[in-house]
CSV table of C-alpha atoms in Angstrom, one decimal:
chain,number,residue,atom,x,y,z
A,1,MET,CA,-0.3,0.1,0.0
A,2,ALA,CA,3.0,2.5,1.0
A,3,LEU,CA,3.8,2.1,-2.9
A,4,ILE,CA,0.7,2.4,-4.2
A,5,ASN,CA,0.8,5.9,-2.7
A,6,PHE,CA,4.0,7.0,-3.5
A,7,ILE,CA,2.9,6.2,-6.9
A,8,VAL,CA,-0.7,7.8,-7.1
A,9,TYR,CA,0.5,10.5,-4.9
A,10,GLU,CA,4.0,11.3,-4.7
A,11,ILE,CA,4.2,10.6,-9.0
A,12,LEU,CA,1.2,10.3,-11.1
A,13,ASN,CA,-0.3,13.7,-8.8
A,14,GLU,CA,2.8,15.8,-10.0
A,15,PRO,CA,2.4,16.7,-13.6
A,16,ALA,CA,6.0,17.7,-14.0
A,17,VAL,CA,7.3,14.2,-12.8
A,18,LEU,CA,5.1,12.2,-14.9
A,19,VAL,CA,5.8,14.1,-18.0
A,20,GLY,CA,9.6,13.7,-17.4
A,21,LEU,CA,8.7,10.1,-16.7
A,22,MET,CA,7.3,10.0,-20.0
A,23,THR,CA,10.0,11.6,-21.8
A,24,PHE,CA,12.8,9.5,-20.2
A,25,LEU,CA,11.1,6.3,-21.3
A,26,GLY,CA,10.5,8.1,-24.5
A,27,LEU,CA,14.1,8.8,-25.4
A,28,ALA,CA,15.5,5.3,-23.3
A,29,LEU,CA,13.5,3.3,-26.0
A,30,MET,CA,14.5,5.0,-28.8
A,31,ARG,CA,18.4,4.1,-27.2
A,32,LYS,CA,19.3,8.2,-27.5
A,33,PRO,CA,22.5,9.1,-25.7
A,34,VAL,CA,23.0,9.4,-22.3
A,35,SER,CA,23.1,13.2,-22.3
A,36,LYS,CA,20.3,13.6,-24.8
A,37,VAL,CA,17.8,11.4,-22.3
A,38,ILE,CA,18.4,13.8,-19.5
A,39,SER,CA,18.8,16.6,-21.4
A,40,GLY,CA,15.5,15.8,-22.5
A,41,THR,CA,14.3,14.6,-19.8
A,42,LEU,CA,15.0,17.5,-17.4
A,43,LYS,CA,14.2,19.9,-19.9
A,44,SER,CA,10.3,18.9,-20.0
A,45,ILE,CA,10.8,18.6,-15.7
A,46,LEU,CA,11.6,22.2,-16.2
A,47,GLY,CA,9.2,23.1,-18.8
A,48,PHE,CA,6.3,21.7,-16.7
A,49,VAL,CA,7.7,23.9,-13.6
A,50,ILE,CA,8.0,26.9,-15.5
A,51,LEU,CA,4.6,26.4,-16.5
A,52,GLY,CA,3.3,26.1,-13.1
A,53,ALA,CA,4.8,29.3,-12.0
A,54,GLY,CA,3.6,31.2,-14.3
A,55,ALA,CA,-0.3,30.0,-13.8
A,56,ASN,CA,0.7,30.6,-9.8
A,57,VAL,CA,1.7,34.1,-11.2
A,58,LEU,CA,-1.2,34.8,-13.3
A,59,VAL,CA,-4.3,33.0,-10.9
A,60,GLY,CA,-2.5,35.0,-8.0
A,61,SER,CA,-3.4,37.9,-9.8
A,62,LEU,CA,-7.0,36.6,-10.3
A,63,ASN,CA,-7.3,35.9,-6.9
A,64,ASN,CA,-7.7,39.3,-6.5
A,65,LEU,CA,-10.1,40.3,-9.0
A,66,GLY,CA,-12.6,37.8,-7.9
A,67,PRO,CA,-13.1,38.2,-4.9
A,68,MET,CA,-13.6,42.5,-4.9
A,69,ILE,CA,-15.9,41.3,-7.9
A,70,GLN,CA,-18.3,39.7,-5.6
A,71,ASP,CA,-17.5,42.0,-2.3
A,72,ALA,CA,-18.7,45.4,-5.1
A,73,PHE,CA,-21.6,43.5,-5.8
A,74,ASN,CA,-22.2,41.3,-2.4
A,75,ILE,CA,-22.8,38.1,-4.2
A,76,GLN,CA,-23.2,35.3,-2.8
A,77,GLY,CA,-23.5,31.3,-3.8
A,78,VAL,CA,-21.5,28.4,-4.7
A,79,ILE,CA,-17.8,28.9,-6.5
A,80,PRO,CA,-16.8,25.6,-8.2
A,81,THR,CA,-13.2,25.0,-7.5
A,82,ASN,CA,-11.6,21.8,-8.7
A,83,GLU,CA,-8.7,21.5,-5.3
A,84,ALA,CA,-11.7,22.4,-2.9
A,85,ILE,CA,-14.2,20.0,-3.9
A,86,VAL,CA,-11.4,17.4,-4.3
A,87,ALA,CA,-9.9,18.7,-0.8
A,88,LEU,CA,-13.5,17.4,0.7
A,89,ALA,CA,-14.0,14.4,-0.8
A,90,GLN,CA,-10.6,13.2,0.3
A,91,GLN,CA,-11.8,13.1,3.5
A,92,THR,CA,-14.2,11.1,2.8
A,93,PHE,CA,-12.6,8.8,-0.1
A,94,GLY,CA,-8.8,9.1,0.5
A,95,SER,CA,-7.7,5.6,-0.3
A,96,GLU,CA,-10.7,4.8,-2.7
A,97,THR,CA,-9.4,8.0,-4.6
A,98,ALA,CA,-6.0,7.1,-5.1
A,99,MET,CA,-6.4,3.7,-6.5
A,100,ILE,CA,-9.0,4.7,-8.5
A,101,MET,CA,-6.1,7.1,-9.6
A,102,GLY,CA,-3.4,4.2,-9.9
A,103,PHE,CA,-5.5,1.9,-12.1
A,104,GLY,CA,-7.1,4.4,-14.3
A,105,PHE,CA,-3.7,5.4,-15.7
A,106,ILE,CA,-2.8,2.1,-16.2
A,107,ALA,CA,-6.1,1.5,-17.7
A,108,ASN,CA,-5.7,4.4,-20.3
A,109,LEU,CA,-2.2,2.6,-21.3
A,110,ILE,CA,-4.5,-1.0,-22.2
A,111,ILE,CA,-7.0,1.3,-23.9
A,112,ALA,CA,-4.4,3.1,-25.9
A,113,ARG,CA,-2.8,-0.1,-26.8
A,114,LEU,CA,-5.8,-1.9,-27.6
A,115,THR,CA,-7.9,0.1,-29.5
A,116,PRO,CA,-7.5,3.2,-32.4
A,117,LEU,CA,-7.4,5.6,-29.8
A,118,LYS,CA,-4.3,6.2,-29.0
A,119,TYR,CA,-3.9,8.7,-26.6
A,120,ILE,CA,-2.2,9.2,-23.0
A,121,PHE,CA,-3.3,11.7,-20.6
A,122,LEU,CA,-0.7,13.1,-18.9
A,123,THR,CA,-2.4,15.8,-16.4
A,124,GLY,CA,-1.4,14.3,-13.6
A,125,HIS,CA,-3.8,17.0,-11.5
A,126,HIS,CA,-7.2,16.4,-13.4
A,127,ILE,CA,-6.2,12.5,-13.4
A,128,PHE,CA,-6.7,13.5,-9.4
A,129,PHE,CA,-9.4,15.4,-9.8
A,130,MET,CA,-11.2,12.7,-12.2
A,131,ALA,CA,-10.6,10.0,-9.9
A,132,ALA,CA,-11.9,12.4,-7.1
A,133,LEU,CA,-15.1,13.0,-8.8
A,134,LEU,CA,-15.7,9.3,-9.8
A,135,SER,CA,-14.8,7.4,-6.2
A,136,ALA,CA,-17.5,10.4,-4.8
A,137,VAL,CA,-20.0,9.4,-7.1
A,138,LEU,CA,-19.9,6.1,-7.3
A,139,GLY,CA,-19.7,6.1,-3.4
A,140,THR,CA,-22.6,8.4,-2.6
A,141,ALA,CA,-24.9,5.9,-5.0
A,142,GLY,CA,-23.9,3.3,-2.5
A,143,ILE,CA,-21.3,1.6,-4.4
A,144,THR,CA,-18.2,0.7,-2.2
A,145,GLY,CA,-15.3,-2.0,-2.5
A,146,ALA,CA,-13.4,-3.6,-5.2
A,147,PRO,CA,-16.7,-3.0,-7.6
A,148,LEU,CA,-15.8,1.1,-7.1
A,149,ILE,CA,-12.2,0.8,-7.8
A,150,ILE,CA,-13.2,-1.7,-10.4
A,151,VAL,CA,-15.7,0.3,-12.2
A,152,GLY,CA,-13.9,3.9,-11.2
A,153,ALA,CA,-10.4,2.6,-12.9
A,154,VAL,CA,-12.0,1.6,-15.9
A,155,ILE,CA,-14.4,4.7,-16.4
A,156,LEU,CA,-11.1,6.8,-15.4
A,157,GLY,CA,-9.5,4.9,-18.4
A,158,PHE,CA,-12.3,5.2,-20.7
A,159,VAL,CA,-12.4,8.9,-20.1
A,160,MET,CA,-8.9,9.3,-20.6
A,161,VAL,CA,-8.7,8.5,-23.9
A,162,LEU,CA,-12.3,9.7,-25.1
A,163,PHE,CA,-12.0,13.4,-24.6
A,164,PRO,CA,-9.1,14.0,-26.4
A,165,ALA,CA,-10.0,11.9,-29.2
A,166,LEU,CA,-13.4,14.3,-29.0
A,167,ALA,CA,-11.1,17.6,-29.4
A,168,GLU,CA,-9.1,15.8,-31.6
A,169,PRO,CA,-10.2,17.1,-35.0
A,170,PHE,CA,-9.9,20.6,-33.7
A,171,MET,CA,-6.6,20.4,-32.1
A,172,LYS,CA,-5.2,19.1,-35.7
A,173,LYS,CA,-6.7,22.6,-37.1
A,174,ILE,CA,-5.1,24.7,-34.0
A,175,THR,CA,-1.9,22.9,-34.3
A,176,GLY,CA,-1.4,22.5,-38.0
A,177,GLY,CA,-1.6,19.0,-37.3
A,178,SER,CA,1.3,18.4,-34.6
A,179,ASP,CA,1.4,15.4,-32.6
A,180,VAL,CA,0.2,16.5,-29.5
A,181,ALA,CA,-3.6,16.4,-27.9
A,182,LEU,CA,-5.5,18.0,-25.3
A,183,GLY,CA,-5.9,16.7,-22.2
A,184,HIS,CA,-7.8,18.6,-20.2
A,185,PHE,CA,-11.1,17.8,-18.7
A,186,GLY,CA,-12.6,21.0,-20.3
A,187,THR,CA,-13.1,19.2,-23.4
A,188,THR,CA,-17.2,19.3,-23.9
A,189,GLY,CA,-16.7,23.2,-23.6
A,190,TYR,CA,-13.9,23.4,-25.9
A,191,VAL,CA,-15.9,21.4,-28.9
A,192,ALA,CA,-19.1,23.4,-28.1
A,193,ALA,CA,-16.9,26.2,-28.8
A,194,GLY,CA,-15.8,24.5,-31.9
A,195,LEU,CA,-19.0,23.4,-33.1
A,196,VAL,CA,-20.6,27.4,-32.5
A,197,GLY,CA,-17.6,28.3,-34.5
A,198,LYS,CA,-18.0,26.6,-37.7
A,199,VAL,CA,-21.9,27.7,-37.9
A,200,VAL,CA,-21.2,32.0,-36.8
A,201,GLY,CA,-17.5,32.5,-37.9
A,202,ASP,CA,-15.2,32.4,-41.1
A,203,PRO,CA,-11.8,31.3,-39.6
A,204,GLU,CA,-10.0,33.0,-42.3
A,205,ASP,CA,-11.4,36.6,-39.8
A,206,SER,CA,-8.8,35.2,-37.0
A,207,THR,CA,-8.2,36.9,-33.4
A,208,GLU,CA,-4.6,36.8,-34.8
A,209,ASP,CA,-5.3,38.8,-37.9
A,210,ILE,CA,-6.7,42.2,-36.0
A,211,GLU,CA,-6.0,45.4,-37.2
A,212,VAL,CA,-4.8,48.8,-34.7
A,213,PRO,CA,-4.1,51.9,-36.3
A,214,GLN,CA,-0.5,52.5,-36.7
A,215,SER,CA,-0.2,54.5,-33.6
A,216,LEU,CA,-1.2,51.7,-31.8
A,217,SER,CA,0.8,49.1,-33.8
A,218,PHE,CA,2.4,48.1,-30.3
A,219,LEU,CA,-0.7,46.1,-29.6
A,220,LYS,CA,-0.5,43.8,-32.0
A,221,GLU,CA,2.4,42.1,-29.6
A,222,SER,CA,-0.1,39.8,-27.7
A,223,VAL,CA,1.6,40.1,-24.1
A,224,LEU,CA,1.0,43.8,-24.4
A,225,SER,CA,-2.5,43.9,-25.4
A,226,THR,CA,-3.5,41.6,-22.8
A,227,THR,CA,-1.4,43.8,-19.8
A,228,LEU,CA,-3.4,46.6,-21.4
A,229,THR,CA,-6.9,44.7,-21.4
A,230,MET,CA,-6.0,43.6,-18.0
A,231,ILE,CA,-5.0,47.1,-16.7
A,232,ILE,CA,-8.5,48.4,-17.6
A,233,ILE,CA,-10.8,45.5,-15.9
A,234,PHE,CA,-8.9,46.1,-12.7
A,235,PHE,CA,-9.2,49.2,-12.6
A,236,VAL,CA,-12.8,49.4,-13.5
A,237,VAL,CA,-13.7,46.5,-11.3
A,238,SER,CA,-11.7,49.0,-8.8
A,239,LEU,CA,-14.0,51.9,-9.0
A,240,ILE,CA,-16.8,50.2,-9.2
A,241,ALA,CA,-15.9,48.2,-6.3
A,242,GLY,CA,-15.0,51.7,-4.5
A,243,ARG,CA,-11.8,52.8,-2.1
A,244,ASP,CA,-13.4,50.2,0.8
A,245,ILE,CA,-13.1,47.2,-0.6
A,246,TYR,CA,-10.1,47.7,-3.3
A,247,SER,CA,-7.9,49.1,-0.6
A,248,GLU,CA,-8.9,45.4,1.3
A,249,TYR,CA,-6.7,43.9,-1.8
A,250,SER,CA,-4.8,46.4,-3.2
A,251,GLY,CA,-2.0,46.6,0.0
A,252,GLY,CA,-2.3,50.5,0.4
A,253,LYS,CA,-1.8,51.0,-3.4
A,254,SER,CA,-3.5,53.6,-5.0
A,255,ILE,CA,-6.6,52.7,-7.8
A,256,PHE,CA,-3.9,53.4,-10.4
A,257,MET,CA,-0.8,51.7,-9.0
A,258,PHE,CA,-2.7,48.9,-8.3
A,259,SER,CA,-4.5,48.7,-11.8
A,260,LEU,CA,-1.1,48.7,-13.1
A,261,MET,CA,1.0,46.3,-11.4
A,262,GLN,CA,-2.6,43.8,-11.2
A,263,GLY,CA,-2.4,44.1,-15.1
A,264,ILE,CA,1.4,43.7,-15.3
A,265,THR,CA,1.1,40.8,-13.2
A,266,PHE,CA,-1.6,38.9,-15.3
A,267,ALA,CA,0.0,39.1,-18.8
A,268,ALA,CA,3.2,38.0,-17.1
A,269,GLY,CA,1.6,35.2,-16.0
A,270,VAL,CA,0.0,34.2,-19.2
A,271,ASN,CA,3.6,35.4,-21.4
A,272,ILE,CA,5.6,32.3,-18.0
A,273,ILE,CA,2.7,29.8,-19.0
A,274,LEU,CA,3.7,30.0,-23.0
A,275,THR,CA,7.5,29.3,-22.4
A,276,GLY,CA,7.2,26.8,-20.4
A,277,VAL,CA,4.8,25.1,-22.8
A,278,ARG,CA,7.4,26.2,-25.9
A,279,MET,CA,9.2,23.9,-23.8
A,280,ILE,CA,7.5,21.2,-23.0
A,281,ILE,CA,6.2,20.6,-26.6
A,282,GLY,CA,9.6,20.9,-27.8
A,283,GLU,CA,11.3,17.3,-25.7
A,284,ILE,CA,7.9,15.6,-25.3
A,285,VAL,CA,6.8,15.3,-28.5
A,286,PRO,CA,10.2,13.8,-30.5
A,287,ALA,CA,10.4,11.2,-27.5
A,288,PHE,CA,7.0,10.1,-27.8
A,289,GLN,CA,8.2,8.3,-30.9
A,290,GLY,CA,9.7,6.0,-28.6
A,291,ILE,CA,6.5,5.2,-26.8
A,292,GLY,CA,4.8,4.4,-30.0
A,293,GLU,CA,7.2,2.6,-31.6
A,294,LYS,CA,7.7,-0.3,-28.7
A,295,LEU,CA,4.8,0.1,-25.9
A,296,VAL,CA,2.1,2.2,-27.9
A,297,PRO,CA,2.0,2.6,-31.2
A,298,ASP,CA,1.1,5.9,-32.6
A,299,ALA,CA,0.8,7.1,-29.4
A,300,LYS,CA,-0.1,11.3,-29.0
A,301,PRO,CA,0.9,13.0,-25.1
A,302,ALA,CA,-2.7,14.6,-24.4
A,303,LEU,CA,-1.6,17.6,-22.1
A,304,ASP,CA,-3.2,20.4,-20.5
A,305,CYS,CA,-4.7,22.9,-21.8
A,306,PRO,CA,-2.5,25.9,-21.9
A,307,ILE,CA,-1.0,24.3,-24.9
A,308,THR,CA,-3.0,26.3,-27.3
A,309,PHE,CA,-2.2,29.5,-26.0
A,310,THR,CA,0.9,29.6,-28.3
A,311,TYR,CA,-1.0,29.3,-31.5
A,312,ALA,CA,-3.7,32.0,-30.8
A,313,PRO,CA,-3.1,34.7,-28.0
A,314,ASN,CA,-5.6,36.9,-29.0
A,315,ALA,CA,-8.1,34.2,-28.1
A,316,VAL,CA,-6.9,33.3,-24.9
A,317,ILE,CA,-7.5,37.3,-23.6
A,318,ILE,CA,-10.8,37.3,-26.0
A,319,GLY,CA,-12.2,34.1,-24.6
A,320,PHE,CA,-11.8,34.6,-20.8
A,321,LEU,CA,-13.9,37.5,-21.5
A,322,PHE,CA,-16.5,36.0,-23.3
A,323,SER,CA,-16.6,33.1,-21.2
A,324,PHE,CA,-16.9,35.1,-18.1
A,325,LEU,CA,-19.7,36.9,-19.8
A,326,GLY,CA,-21.4,34.0,-19.7
A,327,GLY,CA,-20.8,32.7,-16.5
A,328,LEU,CA,-22.1,36.3,-15.5
A,329,VAL,CA,-25.4,36.3,-17.7
A,330,SER,CA,-25.8,32.1,-16.3
A,331,MET,CA,-25.6,33.4,-13.1
A,332,PHE,CA,-28.9,35.8,-13.3
A,333,LEU,CA,-31.1,32.2,-15.1
A,334,LEU,CA,-30.0,30.0,-12.7
A,335,GLY,CA,-31.8,31.2,-10.0
A,336,PRO,CA,-35.1,31.2,-11.9
A,337,LEU,CA,-34.7,28.0,-12.8
A,338,GLY,CA,-34.8,26.5,-9.3
A,339,LEU,CA,-30.8,25.5,-9.3
A,340,ALA,CA,-27.8,26.3,-7.2
A,341,LEU,CA,-26.9,29.8,-7.9
A,342,ILE,CA,-23.1,29.2,-9.8
A,343,ILE,CA,-20.9,31.8,-8.9
A,344,PRO,CA,-18.5,32.5,-12.0
A,345,GLY,CA,-14.8,31.4,-10.3
A,346,MET,CA,-12.0,33.4,-12.4
A,347,VAL,CA,-9.8,30.7,-12.6
A,348,PRO,CA,-11.7,28.0,-14.2
A,349,HIS,CA,-13.4,31.0,-16.7
A,350,PHE,CA,-9.2,32.1,-17.3
A,351,PHE,CA,-8.2,28.4,-18.3
A,352,THR,CA,-11.4,26.9,-19.8
A,353,GLY,CA,-12.4,30.1,-21.3
A,354,ALA,CA,-9.0,30.4,-22.9
A,355,THR,CA,-9.1,27.2,-24.6
A,356,ALA,CA,-12.6,27.6,-25.7
A,357,GLY,CA,-11.5,31.2,-27.5
A,358,VAL,CA,-8.7,29.1,-29.5
A,359,PHE,CA,-10.8,26.0,-30.2
A,360,GLY,CA,-14.1,28.4,-32.1
A,361,ASN,CA,-11.4,30.7,-33.5
A,362,ALA,CA,-9.9,27.9,-35.3
A,363,THR,CA,-13.6,27.2,-36.9
A,364,GLY,CA,-15.0,30.6,-37.0
A,365,GLY,CA,-12.2,33.3,-36.3
A,366,LYS,CA,-13.3,36.2,-33.8
A,367,LYS,CA,-16.8,35.4,-34.1
A,368,GLY,CA,-16.3,32.0,-33.1
A,369,ALA,CA,-13.6,32.8,-30.4
A,370,MET,CA,-16.0,35.0,-28.8
A,371,LEU,CA,-19.4,33.1,-29.1
A,372,GLY,CA,-17.3,29.7,-28.4
A,373,ALA,CA,-16.7,31.3,-25.6
A,374,PHE,CA,-19.3,32.5,-24.1
A,375,VAL,CA,-20.9,29.2,-24.8
A,376,ASN,CA,-18.3,27.1,-22.5
A,377,GLY,CA,-19.5,30.3,-20.0
A,378,VAL,CA,-22.4,29.1,-19.9
A,379,LEU,CA,-21.3,25.2,-20.3
A,380,ILE,CA,-19.5,25.5,-16.8
A,381,SER,CA,-22.0,27.2,-14.8
A,382,PHE,CA,-25.5,25.3,-15.6
A,383,LEU,CA,-23.1,21.9,-15.9
A,384,PRO,CA,-22.0,22.4,-12.2
A,385,ALA,CA,-25.6,23.5,-11.0
A,386,LEU,CA,-26.8,20.0,-12.5
A,387,LEU,CA,-23.5,18.3,-10.8
A,388,LEU,CA,-24.6,19.1,-7.2
A,389,PRO,CA,-27.6,16.8,-6.3
A,390,VAL,CA,-25.6,13.2,-7.5
A,391,LEU,CA,-22.1,14.9,-4.9
A,392,GLY,CA,-24.5,13.3,-2.2
A,393,SER,CA,-22.9,15.4,1.0
A,394,LEU,CA,-20.6,17.2,-0.6
A,395,GLY,CA,-23.3,18.7,-3.1
A,396,PHE,CA,-23.7,21.3,0.6
A,397,ALA,CA,-20.0,22.3,0.4
A,398,ASN,CA,-20.4,25.8,-1.2
A,399,THR,CA,-18.5,24.3,-3.8
A,400,THR,CA,-18.1,21.9,-6.9
A,401,PHE,CA,-16.4,20.8,-9.8
A,402,GLY,CA,-15.3,23.7,-12.1
A,403,ASP,CA,-15.2,22.5,-15.6
A,404,ALA,CA,-16.9,20.8,-17.8
A,405,ASP,CA,-16.4,17.1,-18.3
A,406,PHE,CA,-16.9,16.7,-14.3
A,407,GLY,CA,-20.1,17.6,-15.0
A,408,VAL,CA,-20.9,15.5,-17.9
A,409,VAL,CA,-19.2,12.6,-16.4
A,410,GLY,CA,-20.4,12.9,-12.6
A,411,ILE,CA,-24.5,14.0,-13.7
A,412,ILE,CA,-24.3,10.4,-17.0
A,413,ILE,CA,-22.7,8.6,-14.3
A,414,GLY,CA,-24.5,9.5,-11.1
A,415,TYR,CA,-27.3,8.6,-12.2
A,416,ILE,CA,-26.5,5.3,-14.0
A,417,ALA,CA,-25.3,4.2,-11.0
A,418,LYS,CA,-28.1,4.5,-8.9
A,419,LEU,CA,-29.8,2.8,-11.0
A,420,PHE,CA,-27.8,-0.2,-10.6
A,421,ALA,CA,-26.7,0.5,-7.0
C-alpha cells in the first residue's frame, strides 16, 4: 500500500514528474545517448515547472479580481473550485481516489494499446480530480469496495482517451497537425466552442489578424494587448467596488498603481506559461516516437490546456472575457430556473475560456472565439449546478467541480450508478 500511495500521490499527482518519466521512457526506448536522455527529461520537467509557475502568478492576480467583484456586488453562492471540492472528497474517499487514479492510468495505457484511441493522458492533477469525482459519485450511489475501484478505474481510463479523441479534429486545425493532443477535462466546452465557431464565423477572420491603428501598433504583441486589457479591467472593477473594498486587496496602493501592477502581473503569468509550453512540446513530442514504436504504436501525449495558447494568443484573452460574460449571464438565469446560484470563478473561466476561445477561433475566427467562449461560460455554470445533486453530502459544501467534463461525467455516471446500486 505504501508503494501504491507513493506512485499515486508522489508521481501520478505531480504532472512535471509524470511528463519527465514519459520523456525519459521514450528517449530510452529510442536508445538516445545518455546526455540526450538526461537533457530531454530535465527540460520537459523544467517546462512543466515553468508552466506551473506562470499559472501561479496568473492565479494570484485573478484571486484579487474575483473576490473584489463578489464584494462589490455582494454576491453569495456556490463557487466551483476543483481543488476545494477534491480536498473535501479526500476526507471520505481518500483511499478510493488513490486506487482509482493508479489503476485508471494503467487502464489508459491498455485502452490506448488495444484500441484506435492512442492517447496517453498526462495532465496529472486532472486525473486526480476525475478520480476524486468518480469515487464520490459512485460512493454516493452506494457502490463500495472493489466494485467501486474497478468501475471507477475503467471509467477513468476510458475518459482519458475519449476526451482527447473528441478534441482531436479541432486540435489538428489549431496546431496544423502537430503530434500533440489535448488532455484536459474541459473538453466538452472546447468542442462546443469549436462547433459554434463553425456555425457563426469564418476561420480566415482570425483573432490573430486584428488590425490596429499605426499609433497603437505595439498592441499587435499579445503580451502588451493582454497587459492593457487587464489594467483597464482592474481599474474599472476597482472604481465600481470603491475605496473601502479595493483597498483590502491593494495593499495600500493607489487605484492606479494597483490596477497597473495587477494587469502587468496577469500578462507576465500568461507569458511565463507560453514559455513553459514551448519547452514541453519541444521535448515530449520527439520522445513519444519511442513510446509509439515500443509500447503504444502511434501514441500521442495529451497535455494540459495551455498548450493551445501559443497558437492564438489574442483568442486567449478574448475567450477569457467572453466565457466570464457567459458565466455572469448564467448566474442571473440559474435562480429563476430553480438551480443553485453558481458564481463565476475567475480561474476556471480563464483557463477553460481561453482554450474555448482558441477552439472557436480555429473554426470561426473572431466570432467563433467570442461566441464559442460564451457558450463555454454557460456550460461551466449550468453543469456544476446540475452536478450538485449527485455529489451527496459534498453537494452542500458551497463549492463543486468547475470544468465541463466533470459535470458531464458526474451527472451521467451518477444517475446510471443509482439505477444499478
